[in-house]
Amino acid sequence: MSLVSGPGRGGGQMLPNELTLVIDKHVSYIETLDTRRDELEYWLTEHLRLNGVYWGLIALCLLGHPDVLPRDKTIEFVLACQNPDGGFGAAPKHDSHMLYTTSAVQILATIDALSELDGNGGKEKVAKYIAGLQDKDSGTFAGDVWGEKDTRFLHCAFIALSILDLMDLVDVDGAVDHIHQCANLDGAYGTSPGAESHSGQVFTCVGALSIARRLDLVDIDRLGAWLSERQLPNGGLNGRPEKLEDVCYSWWVVSSLAMIKRLHWIDGDKLSNFILKCQDTDHGGMSDRPGDMVDVFHTVFGVAGLSLLGYPGLVEVDPV
């Protein structure tokens, strides 16, 4: 996820029920997340720490407050998560993994600090770690040295390598072929060839194909129809048929529709209403659905969904 320079598109209208995005409350919520070290939840989520920094940072950028997190401390923490193999773990002394390595690259790129990698082996060291996780036979990528493969990791590899400008280190054609094999008859994609279609995997596959400039392989209208059917009567989106709505799909589904130019196939006003109902208007943050506990994961994807829908006052996000 990256930002488009300049203000939001300005296409959004104030909603008829007068629900509004409580920007200041969300900024305050994110700003105080790292101060809650006396809570058990803080330590139970250490395995998500680097991703959490990324989610919080991007939410702040979209909300128009990119400088709330201290830059020097952010860089210090990210670099402390890097291991001798060039990859990054979720927190200092955690094993390297594709997901956290990608978050590290995205964080440093967002705050214009990729040059900080120079003292730790440079961008090439990070890129070589990522390239080393590609399966030479199938073209896809593993998440770590233990070998779990998933289109999420392929997409993460493409994101990080494209930011580092080192896509030439991997077999792009092989990876693209693997994605094409993950396509199902409904036009959507799964985690691997033959796996069930899922909105999250659609995002990873369409995103990777967008980076590789191979959207010609997508059955756009069939996929657009499947994605538009993810909208439920309350306006929210689900990940697959017969499942509950969840704010995070405001990103996975809507970004995919935006990439294939079919965003107008869902009711944007109803989705915006649903997202805004998931806010904690007193303390900030967003939850998966109205009435549940908030967290930074759902906050960033709710805000990103509103950005894609052109909600006024938000910075525009790049769906790829």
mmCIF file of C-alpha atoms in Angstrom:
data_model
loop_
_atom_site.group_PDB
_atom_site.id
_atom_site.type_symbol
_atom_site.label_atom_id
_atom_site.label_comp_id
_atom_site.label_asym_id
_atom_site.label_seq_id
_atom_site.Cartn_x
_atom_site.Cartn_y
_atom_site.Cartn_z
ATOM 1 C CA MET A 1 0.000 0.000 0.000
ATOM 2 C CA SER A 2 1.427 3.378 -0.952
ATOM 3 C CA LEU A 3 0.207 6.916 -1.229
ATOM 4 C CA VAL A 4 -0.585 9.116 -4.187
ATOM 5 C CA SER A 5 0.846 12.591 -3.826
ATOM 6 C CA GLY A 6 -1.540 15.451 -3.291
ATOM 7 C CA PRO A 7 -4.891 15.658 -1.498
ATOM 8 C CA GLY A 8 -7.755 13.186 -1.770
ATOM 9 C CA ARG A 9 -9.831 13.024 -4.890
ATOM 10 C CA GLY A 10 -12.603 15.051 -3.333
ATOM 11 C CA GLY A 11 -15.285 12.925 -4.953
ATOM 12 C CA GLY A 12 -16.894 11.870 -1.675
ATOM 13 C CA GLN A 13 -20.055 13.498 -0.366
ATOM 14 C CA MET A 14 -21.185 13.941 3.240
ATOM 15 C CA LEU A 15 -23.358 10.967 4.044
ATOM 16 C CA PRO A 16 -27.077 11.470 4.604
ATOM 17 C CA ASN A 17 -27.006 10.142 8.199
ATOM 18 C CA GLU A 18 -24.234 12.647 9.024
ATOM 19 C CA LEU A 19 -21.727 10.012 10.067
ATOM 20 C CA THR A 20 -18.266 11.528 9.839
ATOM 21 C CA LEU A 21 -14.720 10.279 10.183
ATOM 22 C CA VAL A 22 -13.309 11.346 13.574
ATOM 23 C CA ILE A 23 -9.824 11.996 12.245
ATOM 24 C CA ASP A 24 -8.345 13.517 15.403
ATOM 25 C CA LYS A 25 -9.550 10.595 17.529
ATOM 26 C CA HIS A 26 -8.002 8.069 15.137
ATOM 27 C CA VAL A 27 -4.698 9.942 15.101
ATOM 28 C CA SER A 28 -4.654 10.022 18.903
ATOM 29 C CA TYR A 29 -5.520 6.306 19.109
ATOM 30 C CA ILE A 30 -2.604 5.337 16.854
ATOM 31 C CA GLU A 31 -0.195 7.743 18.551
ATOM 32 C CA THR A 32 -0.772 6.144 21.959
ATOM 33 C CA LEU A 33 -0.536 2.483 20.889
ATOM 34 C CA ASP A 34 3.139 2.166 21.817
ATOM 35 C CA THR A 35 2.585 3.691 25.258
ATOM 36 C CA ARG A 36 0.415 0.823 26.497
ATOM 37 C CA ARG A 37 3.277 -1.440 27.538
ATOM 38 C CA ASP A 38 1.685 -2.221 30.879
ATOM 39 C CA GLU A 39 -1.099 -4.126 29.102
ATOM 40 C CA LEU A 40 -0.870 -7.859 28.437
ATOM 41 C CA GLU A 41 -2.229 -7.392 24.913
ATOM 42 C CA TYR A 42 0.839 -5.334 23.987
ATOM 43 C CA TRP A 43 3.184 -8.244 24.725
ATOM 44 C CA LEU A 44 0.885 -10.886 23.256
ATOM 45 C CA THR A 45 1.070 -9.078 19.912
ATOM 46 C CA GLU A 46 4.860 -8.800 19.722
ATOM 47 C CA HIS A 47 4.771 -11.164 16.731
ATOM 48 C CA LEU A 48 2.937 -8.410 14.822
ATOM 49 C CA ARG A 49 4.974 -5.423 15.999
ATOM 50 C CA LEU A 50 6.659 -4.414 12.733
ATOM 51 C CA ASN A 51 3.444 -4.886 10.768
ATOM 52 C CA GLY A 52 1.681 -2.819 13.415
ATOM 53 C CA VAL A 53 4.096 0.065 12.881
ATOM 54 C CA TYR A 54 3.384 -0.123 9.155
ATOM 55 C CA TRP A 55 -0.392 -0.200 9.652
ATOM 56 C CA GLY A 56 -0.264 2.754 12.039
ATOM 57 C CA LEU A 57 2.077 4.777 9.852
ATOM 58 C CA ILE A 58 -0.004 4.314 6.706
ATOM 59 C CA ALA A 59 -3.227 5.170 8.542
ATOM 60 C CA LEU A 60 -1.615 8.373 9.823
ATOM 61 C CA CYS A 61 -0.421 9.262 6.324
ATOM 62 C CA LEU A 62 -3.888 8.749 4.861
ATOM 63 C CA LEU A 63 -5.394 10.814 7.681
ATOM 64 C CA GLY A 64 -3.027 13.652 6.786
ATOM 65 C CA HIS A 65 -0.751 13.360 9.845
ATOM 66 C CA PRO A 66 2.367 11.595 8.551
ATOM 67 C CA ASP A 67 4.741 13.078 11.131
ATOM 68 C CA VAL A 68 3.031 11.858 14.313
ATOM 69 C CA LEU A 69 5.344 8.853 14.717
ATOM 70 C CA PRO A 70 8.900 10.022 15.562
ATOM 71 C CA ARG A 71 11.008 9.384 12.450
ATOM 72 C CA ASP A 72 14.297 8.622 14.213
ATOM 73 C CA LYS A 73 12.735 6.100 16.608
ATOM 74 C CA THR A 74 10.817 4.484 13.768
ATOM 75 C CA ILE A 75 14.006 3.996 11.743
ATOM 76 C CA GLU A 76 15.838 2.717 14.820
ATOM 77 C CA PHE A 77 13.160 0.117 15.523
ATOM 78 C CA VAL A 78 12.934 -1.072 11.908
ATOM 79 C CA LEU A 79 16.701 -1.547 11.624
ATOM 80 C CA ALA A 80 16.751 -3.378 14.958
ATOM 81 C CA CYS A 81 14.426 -5.959 13.384
ATOM 82 C CA GLN A 82 16.874 -6.831 10.584
ATOM 83 C CA ASN A 83 18.782 -10.112 10.804
ATOM 84 C CA PRO A 84 22.162 -11.132 9.354
ATOM 85 C CA ASP A 85 20.404 -12.876 6.432
ATOM 86 C CA GLY A 86 19.100 -9.500 5.252
ATOM 87 C CA GLY A 87 15.480 -10.187 6.167
ATOM 88 C CA PHE A 88 13.421 -8.644 8.955
ATOM 89 C CA GLY A 89 11.558 -10.195 11.852
ATOM 90 C CA ALA A 90 8.400 -9.001 13.572
ATOM 91 C CA ALA A 91 10.471 -7.514 16.383
ATOM 92 C CA PRO A 92 14.147 -7.517 17.410
ATOM 93 C CA LYS A 93 15.518 -11.081 17.736
ATOM 94 C CA HIS A 94 12.586 -12.580 15.830
ATOM 95 C CA ASP A 95 13.242 -14.786 12.791
ATOM 96 C CA SER A 96 13.149 -13.220 9.341
ATOM 97 C CA HIS A 97 9.932 -13.521 7.334
ATOM 98 C CA MET A 98 8.669 -12.183 4.023
ATOM 99 C CA LEU A 99 5.727 -10.353 5.618
ATOM 100 C CA TYR A 100 7.878 -8.343 8.025
ATOM 101 C CA THR A 101 10.592 -7.744 5.458
ATOM 102 C CA THR A 102 8.022 -6.180 3.164
ATOM 103 C CA SER A 103 6.628 -4.061 6.005
ATOM 104 C CA ALA A 104 10.152 -2.854 6.794
ATOM 105 C CA VAL A 105 10.761 -1.817 3.191
ATOM 106 C CA GLN A 106 7.374 -0.090 2.993
ATOM 107 C CA ILE A 107 7.943 1.799 6.243
ATOM 108 C CA LEU A 108 11.378 3.034 5.193
ATOM 109 C CA ALA A 109 10.080 4.002 1.743
ATOM 110 C CA THR A 110 7.127 5.887 3.237
ATOM 111 C CA ILE A 111 9.368 8.008 5.485
ATOM 112 C CA ASP A 112 12.013 8.428 2.750
ATOM 113 C CA ALA A 113 14.620 6.420 4.652
ATOM 114 C CA LEU A 114 15.600 3.559 2.345
ATOM 115 C CA SER A 115 19.146 4.926 2.388
ATOM 116 C CA GLU A 116 19.343 3.818 6.038
ATOM 117 C CA LEU A 117 19.741 0.264 4.731
ATOM 118 C CA ASP A 118 23.174 1.146 3.377
ATOM 119 C CA GLY A 119 24.817 0.550 6.730
ATOM 120 C CA ASN A 120 23.224 -2.893 7.035
ATOM 121 C CA GLY A 121 24.331 -4.411 3.758
ATOM 122 C CA GLY A 122 22.286 -2.188 1.503
ATOM 123 C CA LYS A 123 19.115 -2.768 -0.481
ATOM 124 C CA GLU A 124 20.777 -5.630 -2.329
ATOM 125 C CA LYS A 125 21.094 -7.683 0.861
ATOM 126 C CA VAL A 126 17.381 -7.340 1.560
ATOM 127 C CA ALA A 127 16.493 -8.133 -2.043
ATOM 128 C CA LYS A 128 18.697 -11.224 -2.073
ATOM 129 C CA TYR A 129 16.952 -12.524 1.044
ATOM 130 C CA ILE A 130 13.612 -12.119 -0.739
ATOM 131 C CA ALA A 131 14.873 -13.658 -3.981
ATOM 132 C CA GLY A 132 16.189 -16.636 -2.052
ATOM 133 C CA LEU A 133 12.648 -17.505 -1.009
ATOM 134 C CA GLN A 134 11.434 -18.064 -4.572
ATOM 135 C CA ASP A 135 10.711 -21.676 -5.488
ATOM 136 C CA LYS A 136 12.566 -22.273 -8.742
ATOM 137 C CA ASP A 137 10.121 -24.959 -9.925
ATOM 138 C CA SER A 138 6.748 -23.307 -9.286
ATOM 139 C CA GLY A 139 7.767 -19.638 -9.410
ATOM 140 C CA THR A 140 5.983 -18.780 -6.188
ATOM 141 C CA PHE A 141 7.546 -17.671 -2.903
ATOM 142 C CA ALA A 142 7.831 -19.058 0.609
ATOM 143 C CA GLY A 143 7.279 -16.914 3.672
ATOM 144 C CA ASP A 144 10.480 -18.009 5.376
ATOM 145 C CA VAL A 145 13.121 -20.735 5.460
ATOM 146 C CA TRP A 146 10.526 -23.244 6.683
ATOM 147 C CA GLY A 147 8.929 -23.192 3.242
ATOM 148 C CA GLU A 148 5.228 -22.313 3.599
ATOM 149 C CA LYS A 149 4.094 -21.040 0.182
ATOM 150 C CA ASP A 150 1.201 -18.688 -0.465
ATOM 151 C CA THR A 151 0.313 -16.000 -3.016
ATOM 152 C CA ARG A 152 0.551 -13.498 -0.143
ATOM 153 C CA PHE A 153 4.292 -14.028 -0.045
ATOM 154 C CA LEU A 154 4.587 -13.730 -3.821
ATOM 155 C CA HIS A 155 2.800 -10.389 -3.721
ATOM 156 C CA CYS A 156 4.950 -9.197 -0.812
ATOM 157 C CA ALA A 157 8.071 -10.119 -2.768
ATOM 158 C CA PHE A 158 6.866 -8.111 -5.758
ATOM 159 C CA ILE A 159 5.979 -5.108 -3.580
ATOM 160 C CA ALA A 160 9.326 -4.997 -1.798
ATOM 161 C CA LEU A 161 11.445 -5.698 -4.875
ATOM 162 C CA SER A 162 9.585 -3.112 -6.956
ATOM 163 C CA ILE A 163 10.211 -0.505 -4.238
ATOM 164 C CA LEU A 164 13.876 -1.516 -4.069
ATOM 165 C CA ASP A 165 14.027 -1.489 -7.894
ATOM 166 C CA LEU A 166 15.498 -4.996 -7.932
ATOM 167 C CA MET A 167 12.794 -7.063 -9.627
ATOM 168 C CA ASP A 168 15.467 -8.454 -11.957
ATOM 169 C CA LEU A 169 16.700 -10.728 -9.156
ATOM 170 C CA VAL A 170 13.661 -13.021 -9.443
ATOM 171 C CA ASP A 171 11.848 -15.026 -12.115
ATOM 172 C CA VAL A 172 8.927 -12.691 -12.773
ATOM 173 C CA ASP A 173 7.511 -14.788 -15.627
ATOM 174 C CA GLY A 174 7.528 -17.899 -13.446
ATOM 175 C CA ALA A 175 5.714 -16.078 -10.669
ATOM 176 C CA VAL A 176 3.137 -14.677 -13.083
ATOM 177 C CA ASP A 177 2.525 -18.158 -14.470
ATOM 178 C CA HIS A 178 1.920 -19.441 -10.938
ATOM 179 C CA ILE A 179 -0.644 -16.683 -10.300
ATOM 180 C CA HIS A 180 -2.426 -17.571 -13.536
ATOM 181 C CA GLN A 181 -2.682 -21.169 -12.309
ATOM 182 C CA CYS A 182 -4.366 -19.916 -9.118
ATOM 183 C CA ALA A 183 -7.289 -18.455 -11.088
ATOM 184 C CA ASN A 184 -10.638 -20.220 -10.635
ATOM 185 C CA LEU A 185 -13.666 -20.551 -12.903
ATOM 186 C CA ASP A 186 -15.382 -17.711 -11.012
ATOM 187 C CA GLY A 187 -12.592 -15.350 -12.084
ATOM 188 C CA ALA A 188 -11.178 -15.039 -8.558
ATOM 189 C CA TYR A 189 -8.004 -16.471 -7.019
ATOM 190 C CA GLY A 190 -6.927 -18.749 -4.175
ATOM 191 C CA THR A 191 -3.756 -19.271 -2.151
ATOM 192 C CA SER A 192 -2.507 -21.899 -4.598
ATOM 193 C CA PRO A 193 -3.734 -23.685 -7.740
ATOM 194 C CA GLY A 194 -7.117 -25.274 -7.019
ATOM 195 C CA ALA A 195 -7.636 -23.470 -3.694
ATOM 196 C CA GLU A 196 -10.895 -21.708 -2.833
ATOM 197 C CA SER A 197 -11.377 -18.162 -4.090
ATOM 198 C CA HIS A 198 -10.895 -15.509 -1.422
ATOM 199 C CA SER A 199 -10.938 -11.710 -1.525
ATOM 200 C CA GLY A 200 -7.578 -11.399 0.215
ATOM 201 C CA GLN A 201 -5.928 -13.691 -2.302
ATOM 202 C CA VAL A 202 -7.580 -11.793 -5.145
ATOM 203 C CA PHE A 203 -5.832 -8.669 -3.886
ATOM 204 C CA THR A 204 -2.461 -10.393 -3.712
ATOM 205 C CA CYS A 205 -2.764 -11.917 -7.171
ATOM 206 C CA VAL A 206 -4.191 -8.871 -8.938
ATOM 207 C CA GLY A 207 -1.707 -6.640 -7.118
ATOM 208 C CA ALA A 208 1.224 -8.778 -8.209
ATOM 209 C CA LEU A 209 -0.061 -8.896 -11.779
ATOM 210 C CA SER A 210 -0.415 -5.109 -11.708
ATOM 211 C CA ILE A 211 3.212 -4.713 -10.622
ATOM 212 C CA ALA A 212 4.281 -7.153 -13.370
ATOM 213 C CA ARG A 213 2.050 -5.289 -15.881
ATOM 214 C CA ARG A 214 0.149 -8.488 -16.698
ATOM 215 C CA LEU A 215 -3.452 -7.569 -15.926
ATOM 216 C CA ASP A 216 -4.209 -8.885 -19.398
ATOM 217 C CA LEU A 217 -4.369 -12.322 -17.760
ATOM 218 C CA VAL A 218 -7.314 -11.320 -15.543
ATOM 219 C CA ASP A 219 -10.898 -12.131 -16.583
ATOM 220 C CA ILE A 220 -11.896 -8.633 -15.524
ATOM 221 C CA ASP A 221 -15.683 -8.758 -15.846
ATOM 222 C CA ARG A 222 -15.983 -12.207 -14.285
ATOM 223 C CA LEU A 223 -13.725 -11.182 -11.388
ATOM 224 C CA GLY A 224 -15.516 -7.844 -11.043
ATOM 225 C CA ALA A 225 -18.843 -9.629 -10.727
ATOM 226 C CA TRP A 226 -17.485 -11.999 -8.056
ATOM 227 C CA LEU A 227 -16.008 -9.108 -6.081
ATOM 228 C CA SER A 228 -19.173 -7.002 -6.301
ATOM 229 C CA GLU A 229 -21.148 -9.938 -4.876
ATOM 230 C CA ARG A 230 -19.088 -9.611 -1.710
ATOM 231 C CA GLN A 231 -21.209 -6.617 -0.669
ATOM 232 C CA LEU A 232 -23.912 -7.476 1.858
ATOM 233 C CA PRO A 233 -27.203 -5.604 2.494
ATOM 234 C CA ASN A 234 -25.632 -3.581 5.335
ATOM 235 C CA GLY A 235 -23.024 -2.237 2.905
ATOM 236 C CA GLY A 236 -20.069 -4.196 4.302
ATOM 237 C CA LEU A 237 -17.963 -6.625 2.297
ATOM 238 C CA ASN A 238 -17.049 -10.228 3.024
ATOM 239 C CA GLY A 239 -14.114 -12.384 1.950
ATOM 240 C CA ARG A 240 -16.068 -15.185 0.309
ATOM 241 C CA PRO A 241 -19.667 -16.363 -0.056
ATOM 242 C CA GLU A 242 -21.740 -17.022 3.096
ATOM 243 C CA LYS A 243 -19.290 -15.194 5.398
ATOM 244 C CA LEU A 244 -19.802 -12.149 7.607
ATOM 245 C CA GLU A 245 -18.787 -8.671 6.565
ATOM 246 C CA ASP A 246 -15.494 -7.259 7.857
ATOM 247 C CA VAL A 247 -13.962 -3.789 7.565
ATOM 248 C CA CYS A 248 -10.634 -5.177 6.316
ATOM 249 C CA TYR A 249 -12.320 -6.242 3.073
ATOM 250 C CA SER A 250 -12.975 -2.556 2.454
ATOM 251 C CA TRP A 251 -9.348 -2.684 1.342
ATOM 252 C CA TRP A 252 -8.927 -6.158 -0.164
ATOM 253 C CA VAL A 253 -12.098 -5.992 -2.286
ATOM 254 C CA VAL A 254 -12.179 -2.293 -3.121
ATOM 255 C CA SER A 255 -8.501 -2.075 -4.075
ATOM 256 C CA SER A 256 -8.938 -5.083 -6.370
ATOM 257 C CA LEU A 257 -11.966 -3.484 -8.002
ATOM 258 C CA ALA A 258 -10.004 -0.258 -8.414
ATOM 259 C CA MET A 259 -7.112 -2.072 -10.093
ATOM 260 C CA ILE A 260 -9.432 -3.656 -12.663
ATOM 261 C CA LYS A 261 -11.439 -0.425 -13.097
ATOM 262 C CA ARG A 262 -14.680 -1.872 -11.685
ATOM 263 C CA LEU A 263 -14.953 0.103 -8.444
ATOM 264 C CA HIS A 264 -18.296 1.519 -9.585
ATOM 265 C CA TRP A 265 -19.800 -1.977 -9.417
ATOM 266 C CA ILE A 266 -20.406 -1.665 -5.657
ATOM 267 C CA ASP A 267 -22.417 0.870 -3.651
ATOM 268 C CA GLY A 268 -19.719 3.161 -2.310
ATOM 269 C CA ASP A 269 -22.044 5.206 -0.096
ATOM 270 C CA LYS A 270 -23.372 2.105 1.676
ATOM 271 C CA LEU A 271 -19.840 0.818 2.209
ATOM 272 C CA SER A 272 -18.696 4.198 3.563
ATOM 273 C CA ASN A 273 -21.610 4.148 6.002
ATOM 274 C CA PHE A 274 -20.634 0.673 7.182
ATOM 275 C CA ILE A 275 -16.998 1.667 7.718
ATOM 276 C CA LEU A 276 -17.949 4.783 9.667
ATOM 277 C CA LYS A 277 -20.250 2.756 11.921
ATOM 278 C CA CYS A 278 -17.214 0.662 12.918
ATOM 279 C CA GLN A 279 -15.494 3.663 14.508
ATOM 280 C CA ASP A 280 -15.016 4.196 18.213
ATOM 281 C CA THR A 281 -16.065 7.837 18.085
ATOM 282 C CA ASP A 282 -14.989 8.423 21.696
ATOM 283 C CA HIS A 283 -11.454 6.995 21.698
ATOM 284 C CA GLY A 284 -10.638 6.394 18.016
ATOM 285 C CA GLY A 285 -9.837 3.266 16.061
ATOM 286 C CA MET A 286 -11.989 0.951 13.969
ATOM 287 C CA SER A 287 -13.237 -2.589 14.510
ATOM 288 C CA ASP A 288 -14.103 -5.426 12.146
ATOM 289 C CA ARG A 289 -17.801 -4.653 12.463
ATOM 290 C CA PRO A 290 -19.945 -2.255 14.540
ATOM 291 C CA GLY A 291 -19.765 -2.792 18.283
ATOM 292 C CA ASP A 292 -16.562 -4.862 18.378
ATOM 293 C CA MET A 293 -13.177 -3.906 19.849
ATOM 294 C CA VAL A 294 -10.999 -1.670 17.703
ATOM 295 C CA ASP A 295 -7.458 -2.472 16.548
ATOM 296 C CA VAL A 296 -4.867 -0.841 14.301
ATOM 297 C CA PHE A 297 -5.248 -3.541 11.591
ATOM 298 C CA HIS A 298 -8.896 -2.733 10.947
ATOM 299 C CA THR A 299 -8.245 0.978 11.410
ATOM 300 C CA VAL A 300 -5.788 1.231 8.530
ATOM 301 C CA PHE A 301 -7.901 -0.858 6.156
ATOM 302 C CA GLY A 302 -11.061 1.028 7.038
ATOM 303 C CA VAL A 303 -9.361 4.361 6.415
ATOM 304 C CA ALA A 304 -7.771 3.016 3.213
ATOM 305 C CA GLY A 305 -11.171 1.859 1.999
ATOM 306 C CA LEU A 306 -12.612 5.313 2.588
ATOM 307 C CA SER A 307 -9.658 6.816 0.729
ATOM 308 C CA LEU A 308 -10.301 4.601 -2.292
ATOM 309 C CA LEU A 309 -13.953 5.651 -2.196
ATOM 310 C CA GLY A 310 -12.908 9.315 -2.350
ATOM 311 C CA TYR A 311 -13.963 10.248 1.180
ATOM 312 C CA PRO A 312 -13.262 13.979 1.668
ATOM 313 C CA GLY A 313 -10.195 15.047 3.623
ATOM 314 C CA LEU A 314 -8.162 11.871 3.139
ATOM 315 C CA VAL A 315 -4.951 11.463 1.172
ATOM 316 C CA GLU A 316 -5.449 9.280 -1.888
ATOM 317 C CA VAL A 317 -4.044 5.781 -1.641
ATOM 318 C CA ASP A 318 -2.565 3.766 -4.521
ATOM 319 C CA PRO A 319 -4.625 0.543 -4.823
ATOM 320 C CA VAL A 320 -1.608 -1.426 -6.099
#
